[in-house]
Coordinates of C-alpha atoms and ligand atoms in Angstrom, one line a residue:
M257 CA 23.2 -4.4 -18.4
K258 CA 19.9 -2.7 -18.9
I259 CA 18.5 -0.6 -16.1
T260 CA 15.0 -0.9 -14.7
R261 CA 13.4 1.6 -17.0
D262 CA 14.4 -0.4 -20.1
L263 CA 13.4 -3.6 -18.5
Y264 CA 9.9 -2.4 -17.9
Q265 CA 9.5 -1.6 -21.5
G266 CA 10.6 -5.0 -22.4
S267 CA 9.0 -8.3 -21.5
L268 CA 8.8 -9.2 -17.8
T269 CA 6.8 -12.3 -18.4
L270 CA 9.6 -14.6 -17.2
L271 CA 9.8 -12.7 -13.9
T272 CA 8.1 -15.5 -12.0
D273 CA 9.2 -18.6 -10.1
F274 CA 10.1 -21.6 -12.1
Y275 CA 7.5 -23.7 -10.3
Q276 CA 4.8 -21.5 -11.9
F277 CA 6.1 -22.8 -15.3
T278 CA 6.3 -26.4 -14.1
M279 CA 2.7 -26.2 -13.0
A280 CA 1.7 -24.3 -16.2
Y281 CA 3.2 -27.1 -18.3
A282 CA 1.5 -29.8 -16.2
Y283 CA -1.8 -27.9 -16.4
W284 CA -1.5 -27.8 -20.1
K285 CA -0.5 -31.5 -20.3
S286 CA -3.5 -32.5 -18.3
G287 CA -5.9 -30.3 -20.2
K288 CA -6.5 -27.9 -17.2
A289 CA -4.7 -24.8 -18.5
E290 CA -7.9 -23.0 -19.5
Q291 CA -10.0 -24.2 -16.5
E292 CA -11.3 -21.0 -14.8
A293 CA -10.1 -20.2 -11.3
V294 CA -10.2 -17.4 -8.7
F295 CA -7.1 -16.4 -6.7
N296 CA -6.9 -13.7 -4.0
L297 CA -3.9 -11.8 -2.8
F298 CA -4.0 -10.8 0.9
F299 CA -1.8 -10.5 3.9
R300 CA -2.3 -11.9 7.4
K301 CA -0.8 -9.3 9.7
N302 CA -0.3 -5.6 9.5
P303 CA 3.4 -4.8 9.2
F304 CA 5.4 -2.9 11.9
Q305 CA 2.7 -3.8 14.5
S306 CA 0.7 -1.1 12.8
G307 CA -3.1 -0.8 13.2
F308 CA -3.5 -0.3 9.4
T309 CA -1.8 -0.8 6.1
V310 CA -1.7 1.4 3.0
A311 CA -2.1 -0.4 -0.3
A312 CA 0.3 0.4 -3.1
G313 CA 1.6 -1.2 -6.3
L314 CA -1.5 -1.6 -8.5
D315 CA -0.1 0.7 -11.2
Y316 CA 2.8 -1.7 -11.6
V317 CA 0.4 -4.6 -11.7
I318 CA -1.6 -3.0 -14.4
D319 CA 1.6 -2.5 -16.5
Y320 CA 2.7 -6.0 -15.8
C321 CA -0.7 -7.5 -17.0
R322 CA -0.9 -5.3 -20.0
N323 CA 2.5 -6.4 -21.1
F324 CA 1.8 -10.1 -20.3
Q325 CA 3.0 -11.9 -23.4
F326 CA 5.9 -14.0 -24.3
S327 CA 8.5 -12.3 -26.5
D328 CA 10.5 -14.4 -29.0
K329 CA 13.5 -14.2 -26.6
D330 CA 11.3 -15.5 -23.7
L331 CA 10.1 -18.4 -25.8
A332 CA 13.6 -19.2 -27.0
Y333 CA 14.8 -19.3 -23.4
L334 CA 12.0 -21.6 -22.3
A335 CA 12.5 -23.8 -25.4
D336 CA 16.2 -24.1 -24.5
M337 CA 15.6 -25.2 -20.9
N338 CA 16.6 -28.9 -20.4
D339 CA 17.3 -31.5 -17.8
G340 CA 21.1 -31.3 -18.2
N341 CA 21.2 -34.2 -20.6
G342 CA 19.7 -32.3 -23.4
K343 CA 16.1 -33.4 -22.9
P344 CA 13.9 -30.3 -23.2
T345 CA 12.0 -29.4 -20.1
F346 CA 9.0 -28.3 -22.1
E347 CA 7.7 -29.8 -25.4
A348 CA 7.6 -27.6 -28.5
A349 CA 3.8 -27.7 -28.6
F350 CA 3.7 -26.0 -25.1
I351 CA 6.1 -23.3 -26.3
D352 CA 3.7 -22.7 -29.3
Y353 CA 0.8 -22.6 -26.8
L354 CA 2.6 -19.9 -24.8
K355 CA 3.4 -18.0 -28.0
D356 CA -0.3 -17.5 -28.6
L357 CA -1.2 -16.9 -25.0
K358 CA -3.0 -13.6 -24.4
F359 CA -3.8 -12.1 -21.1
S360 CA -7.6 -12.6 -20.6
C361 CA -8.2 -12.5 -16.8
D362 CA -10.6 -10.4 -14.8
I363 CA -8.8 -8.4 -12.1
D364 CA -10.5 -6.6 -9.3
A365 CA -8.4 -4.8 -6.8
V366 CA -8.3 -2.3 -4.0
E367 CA -7.1 1.0 -5.3
E368 CA -3.7 2.4 -4.4
G369 CA -3.7 4.6 -1.3
E370 CA -6.6 2.7 0.2
V371 CA -6.3 1.7 3.8
V372 CA -6.4 -2.1 4.1
F373 CA -6.3 -4.8 6.8
P374 CA -5.4 -8.4 7.2
N375 CA -7.3 -11.1 5.4
M376 CA -9.2 -8.9 3.0
P377 CA -8.4 -9.4 -0.7
L378 CA -6.2 -6.7 -2.2
V379 CA -6.2 -8.2 -5.7
R380 CA -8.6 -10.8 -7.0
V381 CA -7.7 -12.6 -10.2
R382 CA -10.2 -14.7 -12.1
G383 CA -9.2 -16.4 -15.3
P384 CA -7.6 -19.5 -16.8
L385 CA -5.6 -21.5 -14.3
I386 CA -2.4 -21.1 -16.2
Q387 CA -2.5 -17.3 -16.2
C388 CA -3.6 -17.0 -12.6
Q389 CA -0.7 -19.2 -11.7
L390 CA 2.0 -17.4 -13.7
L391 CA 0.8 -14.1 -12.2
E392 CA 1.2 -15.2 -8.6
T393 CA 4.9 -14.3 -8.1
P394 CA 5.1 -10.9 -9.9
L395 CA 1.9 -9.7 -8.2
L396 CA 3.2 -10.7 -4.8
N397 CA 6.6 -9.2 -5.6
I398 CA 5.0 -5.8 -6.6
I399 CA 2.3 -5.5 -4.0
N400 CA 4.3 -6.9 -1.0
F401 CA 7.1 -4.3 -1.2
Q402 CA 5.2 -1.2 -2.3
T403 CA 2.4 -1.8 0.3
L404 CA 5.1 -2.3 3.0
V405 CA 6.9 1.0 2.1
A406 CA 3.7 3.0 1.7
T407 CA 2.7 1.8 5.2
K408 CA 6.0 2.7 6.7
A409 CA 5.8 6.1 5.1
A410 CA 2.3 6.7 6.4
R411 CA 3.5 5.9 9.9
I412 CA 6.5 8.3 9.5
V413 CA 4.2 11.0 8.2
L414 CA 1.9 10.5 11.1
A415 CA 4.8 10.9 13.5
A416 CA 5.8 14.1 11.7
K417 CA 2.3 15.5 12.5
D418 CA 1.9 18.2 9.9
D419 CA 5.6 18.7 9.0
P420 CA 6.8 17.7 5.5
V421 CA 8.9 14.6 5.2
I422 CA 11.5 14.3 2.5
E423 CA 12.4 10.7 1.4
F424 CA 16.3 10.4 1.3
G425 CA 16.5 6.7 0.8
L426 CA 18.1 6.1 -2.7
R427 CA 21.6 5.5 -1.5
R428 CA 20.7 2.8 0.9
A429 CA 17.7 1.2 -0.8
Q430 CA 17.5 -2.3 -2.0
G431 CA 18.9 -1.8 -5.5
I432 CA 17.7 0.3 -8.4
D433 CA 14.2 -1.0 -8.7
G434 CA 13.7 -1.1 -4.9
A435 CA 14.7 2.5 -4.7
L436 CA 12.4 3.7 -7.4
A437 CA 9.4 1.7 -6.2
A438 CA 10.2 2.9 -2.6
S439 CA 10.2 6.5 -3.7
R440 CA 6.8 6.1 -5.3
A441 CA 5.4 4.2 -2.4
S442 CA 6.8 6.7 0.1
Y443 CA 5.1 9.5 -1.8
I444 CA 1.8 7.6 -1.7
G445 CA 2.2 7.1 2.0
G446 CA 2.5 10.9 2.4
C447 CA 6.1 12.0 2.0
S448 CA 6.2 15.4 0.4
S449 CA 9.2 14.9 -1.9
T450 CA 12.2 12.7 -2.7
S451 CA 15.9 13.2 -3.2
N452 CA 15.7 10.6 -6.0
V453 CA 15.9 12.6 -9.2
M454 CA 14.9 9.7 -11.4
A455 CA 11.7 9.1 -9.3
G456 CA 11.0 12.8 -10.0
Q457 CA 11.5 12.2 -13.7
L458 CA 9.5 8.9 -13.9
F459 CA 6.7 9.6 -11.5
G460 CA 6.5 13.4 -11.2
I461 CA 7.3 13.3 -7.5
P462 CA 8.6 16.7 -6.3
V463 CA 12.4 16.5 -5.9
A464 CA 14.1 18.3 -3.0
G465 CA 17.5 18.3 -1.3
T466 CA 20.1 20.2 0.6
H467 CA 23.9 19.6 0.3
A468 CA 26.4 17.1 1.8
H469 CA 29.4 17.6 4.2
S470 CA 31.7 17.2 1.1
W471 CA 30.5 20.6 -0.1
I472 CA 31.8 22.2 3.1
M473 CA 35.0 20.1 3.1
S474 CA 35.8 21.3 -0.4
F475 CA 36.4 24.9 0.9
E476 CA 38.9 26.3 3.3
N477 CA 36.3 27.0 5.9
E478 CA 32.6 26.6 6.5
L479 CA 31.5 30.2 6.1
E480 CA 33.2 30.4 2.7
A481 CA 31.3 27.3 1.7
F482 CA 28.0 28.6 3.0
K483 CA 28.5 31.9 1.1
A484 CA 29.3 30.1 -2.1
Y485 CA 26.3 27.9 -1.8
A486 CA 24.0 30.9 -1.1
E487 CA 25.5 32.5 -4.2
A488 CA 24.5 29.5 -6.3
F489 CA 21.0 29.2 -4.9
P490 CA 20.0 32.5 -3.4
D491 CA 16.3 31.5 -3.3
H492 CA 16.7 27.9 -2.1
T493 CA 19.6 27.9 0.4
I494 CA 19.5 25.2 3.0
L495 CA 22.8 24.9 4.9
L496 CA 24.1 21.8 6.6
V497 CA 25.5 23.1 9.9
D498 CA 27.1 20.1 11.6
T499 CA 30.3 19.4 9.6
Y500 CA 32.7 20.8 12.3
D501 CA 30.9 22.4 15.3
T502 CA 27.1 22.6 15.1
V503 CA 26.8 25.8 17.2
N504 CA 29.4 27.5 15.2
G505 CA 27.7 26.2 12.0
I506 CA 24.5 27.9 13.1
K507 CA 26.4 31.1 13.7
N508 CA 27.8 30.9 10.2
A509 CA 24.4 30.2 8.7
I510 CA 23.1 33.3 10.5
E511 CA 25.9 35.3 8.9
V512 CA 24.7 34.1 5.5
A513 CA 21.1 34.8 6.4
K514 CA 22.1 38.4 7.0
L515 CA 23.9 38.6 3.7
L516 CA 21.0 37.2 1.9
K517 CA 18.7 39.6 3.7
E518 CA 20.8 42.6 2.5
R519 CA 20.0 41.3 -1.1
G520 CA 16.3 41.0 -0.4
K521 CA 16.6 37.2 -0.2
K522 CA 15.8 34.7 2.6
L523 CA 17.8 31.8 3.9
L524 CA 15.3 28.9 3.5
G525 CA 16.7 26.6 6.2
I526 CA 19.5 24.8 7.9
R527 CA 20.0 21.0 8.3
I528 CA 21.2 19.1 11.3
D529 CA 22.4 15.6 10.6
S530 CA 24.2 14.5 13.9
G531 CA 24.2 14.8 17.6
D532 CA 21.3 15.3 19.9
L533 CA 18.7 16.6 17.4
A534 CA 16.4 18.0 20.1
Y535 CA 19.2 19.9 21.8
F536 CA 20.7 21.3 18.7
S537 CA 17.4 22.1 16.9
N538 CA 16.3 24.1 20.0
I539 CA 19.6 25.9 20.2
A540 CA 19.3 26.7 16.5
R541 CA 15.8 27.9 16.8
E542 CA 16.7 30.2 19.6
M543 CA 19.7 31.6 17.8
L544 CA 17.8 32.1 14.6
D545 CA 14.9 33.8 16.3
T546 CA 17.1 36.0 18.4
A547 CA 19.0 37.1 15.2
G548 CA 15.6 38.0 13.6
F549 CA 15.2 34.9 11.4
P550 CA 12.1 33.1 12.8
E551 CA 11.1 31.9 9.3
V552 CA 14.3 29.9 8.7
Q553 CA 13.3 26.2 8.7
I554 CA 15.2 23.5 10.6
V555 CA 15.6 20.2 8.7
A556 CA 16.7 17.1 10.7
S557 CA 18.1 13.9 9.4
N558 CA 20.2 10.9 10.7
D559 CA 18.7 7.5 10.9
L560 CA 15.2 8.7 11.7
D561 CA 12.1 6.6 11.9
E562 CA 8.6 7.1 13.4
H563 CA 9.7 6.2 16.9
I564 CA 12.7 8.6 17.1
M565 CA 10.5 11.3 15.5
T566 CA 7.8 10.7 18.1
S567 CA 10.4 11.0 20.8
L568 CA 11.7 14.2 19.2
K569 CA 8.2 15.6 19.1
M570 CA 7.8 14.8 22.8
Q571 CA 11.0 16.5 23.6
E572 CA 9.6 19.6 21.8
A573 CA 12.5 19.6 19.3
S574 CA 12.3 22.6 16.9
I575 CA 12.3 20.5 13.7
N576 CA 10.1 21.7 10.8
V577 CA 11.2 19.3 8.0
W578 CA 12.3 15.6 8.4
G579 CA 14.7 13.9 6.0
V580 CA 14.2 10.1 6.3
G581 CA 16.1 7.5 4.3
T582 CA 17.3 4.1 5.2
K583 CA 14.7 3.1 7.7
L584 CA 11.9 4.1 5.4
V585 CA 12.9 2.6 2.1
T586 CA 14.2 -0.6 3.5
A587 CA 11.2 -1.0 5.8
F588 CA 13.9 -1.5 8.4
D589 CA 12.0 -3.2 11.2
Q590 CA 10.1 -5.5 8.9
P591 CA 11.6 -6.2 5.6
A592 CA 8.7 -8.1 4.1
L593 CA 4.9 -7.9 4.3
G594 CA 4.2 -11.6 3.8
A595 CA 1.2 -11.3 1.5
V596 CA 0.1 -14.5 -0.1
Y597 CA -1.9 -15.5 -3.1
K598 CA -4.4 -18.4 -2.7
M599 CA -6.9 -20.1 -4.9
S600 CA -10.4 -19.7 -3.5
A601 CA -12.7 -21.1 -6.3
L602 CA -12.4 -23.3 -9.3
K603 CA -15.0 -23.9 -12.1
N604 CA -15.9 -27.6 -12.6
E605 CA -16.7 -29.3 -15.9
E606 CA -20.4 -28.4 -15.4
G607 CA -19.5 -24.8 -15.3
E608 CA -20.2 -24.4 -11.6
W609 CA -17.9 -22.7 -9.2
V610 CA -16.5 -24.9 -6.5
P611 CA -15.2 -23.2 -3.4
K612 CA -11.6 -24.1 -2.5
I613 CA -10.2 -24.3 1.0
K614 CA -6.7 -25.2 2.3
L615 CA -6.6 -26.6 5.7
S616 CA -3.8 -25.7 8.1
Q617 CA -2.9 -26.5 11.7
Q618 CA -2.9 -22.8 12.3
S619 CA -6.4 -21.3 11.8
I620 CA -4.9 -18.0 10.6
K621 CA -3.6 -19.9 7.6
I622 CA -7.0 -21.3 6.5
N623 CA -8.0 -19.3 3.5
I624 CA -11.4 -17.7 2.7
P625 CA -13.3 -19.8 0.1
G626 CA -15.5 -18.7 -2.7
I627 CA -15.6 -15.5 -4.8
H628 CA -15.6 -12.7 -2.3
N629 CA -15.3 -9.0 -2.0
V630 CA -15.0 -6.5 0.8
K631 CA -17.2 -3.7 1.9
R632 CA -16.4 -0.8 4.2
F633 CA -19.1 0.7 6.4
I634 CA -18.9 4.3 7.2
V635 CA -20.9 6.3 9.8
N636 CA -20.5 10.1 10.0
G637 CA -17.4 9.9 7.9
K638 CA -15.7 7.4 10.1
A639 CA -15.0 3.8 9.1
I640 CA -16.6 1.4 11.5
G641 CA -15.9 -2.0 10.1
D642 CA -15.0 -4.0 7.0
M643 CA -17.0 -7.0 5.8
I644 CA -15.6 -9.8 3.7
Y645 CA -18.6 -11.4 1.9
L646 CA -19.6 -13.7 -0.9
E647 CA -20.3 -11.8 -4.1
N648 CA -23.8 -13.2 -4.4
L649 CA -24.9 -12.1 -0.9
E650 CA -28.4 -10.6 -1.0
E651 CA -29.1 -7.1 0.5
K652 CA -29.5 -7.2 4.3
E653 CA -30.8 -4.6 6.8
Q654 CA -28.3 -5.8 9.4
V655 CA -25.1 -7.7 9.1
T656 CA -22.8 -9.4 11.5
I657 CA -19.1 -9.6 10.9
I658 CA -17.0 -12.3 12.6
D659 CA -13.3 -12.2 13.1
P660 CA -12.0 -15.2 11.1
I661 CA -9.3 -16.0 13.7
D662 CA -11.2 -15.3 16.9
P663 CA -15.0 -15.9 16.3
T664 CA -15.9 -14.4 19.7
R665 CA -15.0 -11.0 18.2
R666 CA -18.1 -10.0 16.3
K667 CA -19.8 -6.8 15.3
R668 CA -23.3 -6.0 14.2
I669 CA -23.7 -3.3 11.7
S670 CA -27.0 -1.6 10.8
V671 CA -26.7 -1.3 7.1
A672 CA -29.5 1.1 6.8
N673 CA -27.7 3.6 9.1
A674 CA -24.3 3.4 7.4
D675 CA -22.7 4.4 4.1
S676 CA -20.8 1.7 2.4
E677 CA -18.2 1.2 -0.3
V678 CA -17.2 -1.9 -2.1
L679 CA -13.3 -1.9 -2.0
L680 CA -12.5 -4.3 -4.9
K681 CA -12.8 -2.2 -8.1
P682 CA -12.9 -3.7 -11.6
I683 CA -9.5 -3.2 -13.2
F684 CA -9.4 -5.7 -16.1
K685 CA -12.4 -7.5 -17.7
N686 CA -11.5 -10.4 -20.0
G687 CA -8.0 -9.0 -20.2
E688 CA -9.1 -5.5 -21.2
K689 CA -8.2 -2.7 -18.9
I690 CA -11.4 -1.0 -17.8
Y691 CA -10.0 1.1 -15.0
S692 CA -8.8 4.6 -15.6
R693 CA -5.6 5.1 -13.6
P694 CA -5.6 8.0 -11.1
S695 CA -2.6 10.3 -11.0
L696 CA 0.0 9.8 -8.3
E697 CA -1.2 13.0 -6.7
E698 CA -4.8 11.6 -6.6
I699 CA -3.5 8.4 -5.1
R700 CA -1.5 10.3 -2.4
N701 CA -4.6 12.3 -1.6
R702 CA -6.7 9.2 -1.4
A703 CA -4.3 7.8 1.2
R704 CA -4.5 11.0 3.3
N705 CA -8.3 11.2 3.1
R706 CA -8.8 7.5 3.8
L707 CA -6.5 7.6 6.8
A708 CA -8.5 10.5 8.1
A709 CA -11.6 8.4 8.1
F710 CA -10.1 6.1 10.7
D711 CA -10.2 6.8 14.4
K712 CA -6.9 7.8 15.9
T713 CA -6.9 4.8 18.2
H714 CA -6.2 2.6 15.1
K715 CA -3.4 4.9 14.0
R716 CA -1.4 5.1 17.1
L717 CA 2.1 3.7 16.5
I718 CA 2.2 1.4 19.4
N719 CA -0.4 -1.1 20.5
P720 CA -3.1 0.2 18.2
H721 CA -6.8 -0.6 18.7
I722 CA -7.7 -3.3 16.3
Y723 CA -10.1 -2.2 13.5
P724 CA -12.9 -4.6 13.0
V725 CA -12.6 -6.7 9.8
G726 CA -14.6 -9.9 9.6
L727 CA -16.4 -12.4 7.5
E728 CA -20.1 -11.8 7.0
A729 CA -21.9 -14.3 9.2
S730 CA -23.1 -16.6 6.3
L731 CA -19.6 -16.7 4.8
Y732 CA -18.2 -17.5 8.2
E733 CA -20.7 -20.4 8.6
Y734 CA -19.9 -21.5 5.0
R735 CA -16.2 -21.5 5.6
T736 CA -16.6 -23.4 8.9
S737 CA -18.7 -26.1 7.2
L738 CA -16.2 -26.5 4.5
V739 CA -13.4 -26.8 7.0
L740 CA -15.3 -29.4 8.9
K741 CA -16.0 -31.3 5.7
A742 CA -12.4 -31.2 4.6
K743 CA -11.2 -32.3 8.0
A744 CA -13.7 -35.2 7.9
L745 CA -12.5 -36.2 4.5
E746 CA -8.9 -36.0 5.7
N747 CA -9.6 -38.2 8.8
G748 CA -11.5 -40.8 6.7
K749 CA -8.6 -41.2 4.3
Ligands
ATP1540 N1 17.1 13.9 21.1 C1 17.1 12.7 20.5 N2 16.2 11.8 21.0 C2 16.2 10.5 20.5 N3 16.9 10.1 19.5 C3 17.8 11.0 18.9 C4 17.9 12.3 19.5 N4 18.9 13.0 18.8 C5 19.3 12.1 17.8 N5 18.7 10.9 17.9 C6 18.9 9.7 17.1 O1 19.9 9.0 17.7 C7 20.7 8.4 16.7 C8 22.1 8.9 16.9 O2 23.0 8.1 16.1 P1 24.5 8.2 16.2 O3 25.0 7.6 17.4 O4 25.0 7.7 14.9 O5 24.8 9.8 16.4 P2 25.6 10.9 15.8 O6 26.0 11.8 16.9 O7 24.9 11.5 14.7 O8 26.9 10.2 15.2 P3 27.5 10.4 13.8 O9 28.2 11.7 13.8 O10 28.3 9.2 13.6 O11 26.3 10.4 12.8 C9 20.1 8.7 15.4 O12 19.2 7.7 15.0 C10 19.4 10.0 15.7 O13 18.2 10.1 14.8
PRP1541 O1 20.0 8.6 7.8 P1 19.0 8.3 6.7 O2 17.6 8.3 7.2 O3 19.4 7.1 5.9 O4 19.0 9.6 5.7 C1 19.9 9.8 4.7 C2 21.3 10.1 5.3 O5 22.2 10.1 4.2 C3 23.1 11.1 4.3 O6 24.2 10.7 5.1 P2 25.5 10.2 4.5 O7 26.4 9.8 5.6 O8 25.3 9.1 3.5 O9 26.1 11.4 3.7 P3 26.4 12.9 4.2 O10 26.0 13.0 5.6 O11 27.9 13.1 3.9 O12 25.6 13.7 3.3 C4 22.3 12.2 5.0 O13 23.1 13.1 5.6 C5 21.4 11.4 6.0 O14 22.0 11.3 7.2
NIO1542 O1 19.5 16.5 0.1 C1 19.9 16.0 1.2 O2 20.1 16.6 2.2 C2 20.1 14.5 1.2 C3 19.9 13.7 0.1 C4 20.2 12.3 0.2 C5 20.6 11.8 1.4 N1 20.8 12.6 2.5 C6 20.5 13.9 2.4

């Protein structure tokens, strides 16, 4: 069984749903495979009842698209598929067609670490129908999970105020790939380090850690274990104090701090992993301060999330570093983002783009037609609203953005008095990568800087103020007219 790292170096082109292949085949059969289309990847609701979402996963998407080709093994597998009675699912000529298929799409996407909102495109794919279709599932798989975890991490980091957060999730993450992707997304969302050594190796994330209860249990007594650990790591000692009796553990840690001091060294910290974290961290702080060790850090862990951390902050717990695992990497309270990938335009035989709309009983599910982009308006360094607009929109002095779900929510923006930034950046042009990838450090900084541009009312963890994102008025009208037309057609049928 190959592990993730090897899998990524190999072909991942079959990592899609079978129905993408049934459609691909049928497109090819009906001569539509090369017809140009535009698809958008977007989500409809911020996760965790958050007021914002942090985009992540583009780097994986870039790798996926660059390696998009069918290996001999892939082709052999597809050629071998049959209906159970030996009749091949796909004809040989289709397999030959796939053999020569080269990735040739344009991809525009929001950069990783960008703050994003419902309904705006995160990734826009323009290219032959067959390629757009095959990409649907892997793109959703990548962006959905990483964006979800980056957002959870950003919330946890917000709750930690300025304290460092170490991601401890590997042991309880959703498998190998889930763990690695979660470590990377957590770092983008603002975590300072990870316990996942392979994530350190693969992505350059700082690796950190303390020790487990088993270390203590392998000695006759706790003090002996602490001393031996300090001997092994005189410059990086963090001692877990709650194996037997937390107060006694703190006393033993102070003993070791004194021994280290005699050698000109400092105890870095203690970790508390059970019990009332406010109570014990405050006792520990007082004991350490009284003993003359105010610089010793207190690390807390044990099923933490942004809500418990906020509560601990309110209780004035003396915690300096937060270790967060399970609830971060599994996105515990919302296990999927629910982003979708929808066609919004198709080129007809005359070479004209035809907008595409999908009706739904629920207006939240009616897509945004045409080839669109999103622009963020910024006044005095603060984001004031995002506008989804048709790419061919002419320059305007003033724009009105209209909430696609509740059209009574509108905002007028004076373009002349605002800075603006187009959020979809060109990533691939005709299959060629034209985007130079930022480092993970730059992505993490982007997330921090972008979040800083949003008012704190949008960032509060509970009942956040809704940030205005809307359709530019002419796109709104256009969409409404298309909906009415489609409904009339449906009723007439
Ligand atoms: N002061 C506090 N305020 C709010 N939540 C807290 C506080 N102290 C600890 N918690 C949280 O309460 C939960 C306690 O879980 P649990 O009942 O497993 O406690 P425990 O005493 O650590 O037990 P165990 O020894 O089995 O780990 C954890 O999620 C922890 O983060
Ligand atoms: O609680 P989380 O947010 O998931 O953080 C990771 C947890 O994993 C470890 O516990 P575990 O019981 O696995 O081992 P240990 O306590 O013996 O180290 C650690 O002590 C944390 O409590
Ligand atoms: O280093 C630690 O303290 C650690 C690592 C993984 C999980 N829990 C704790």
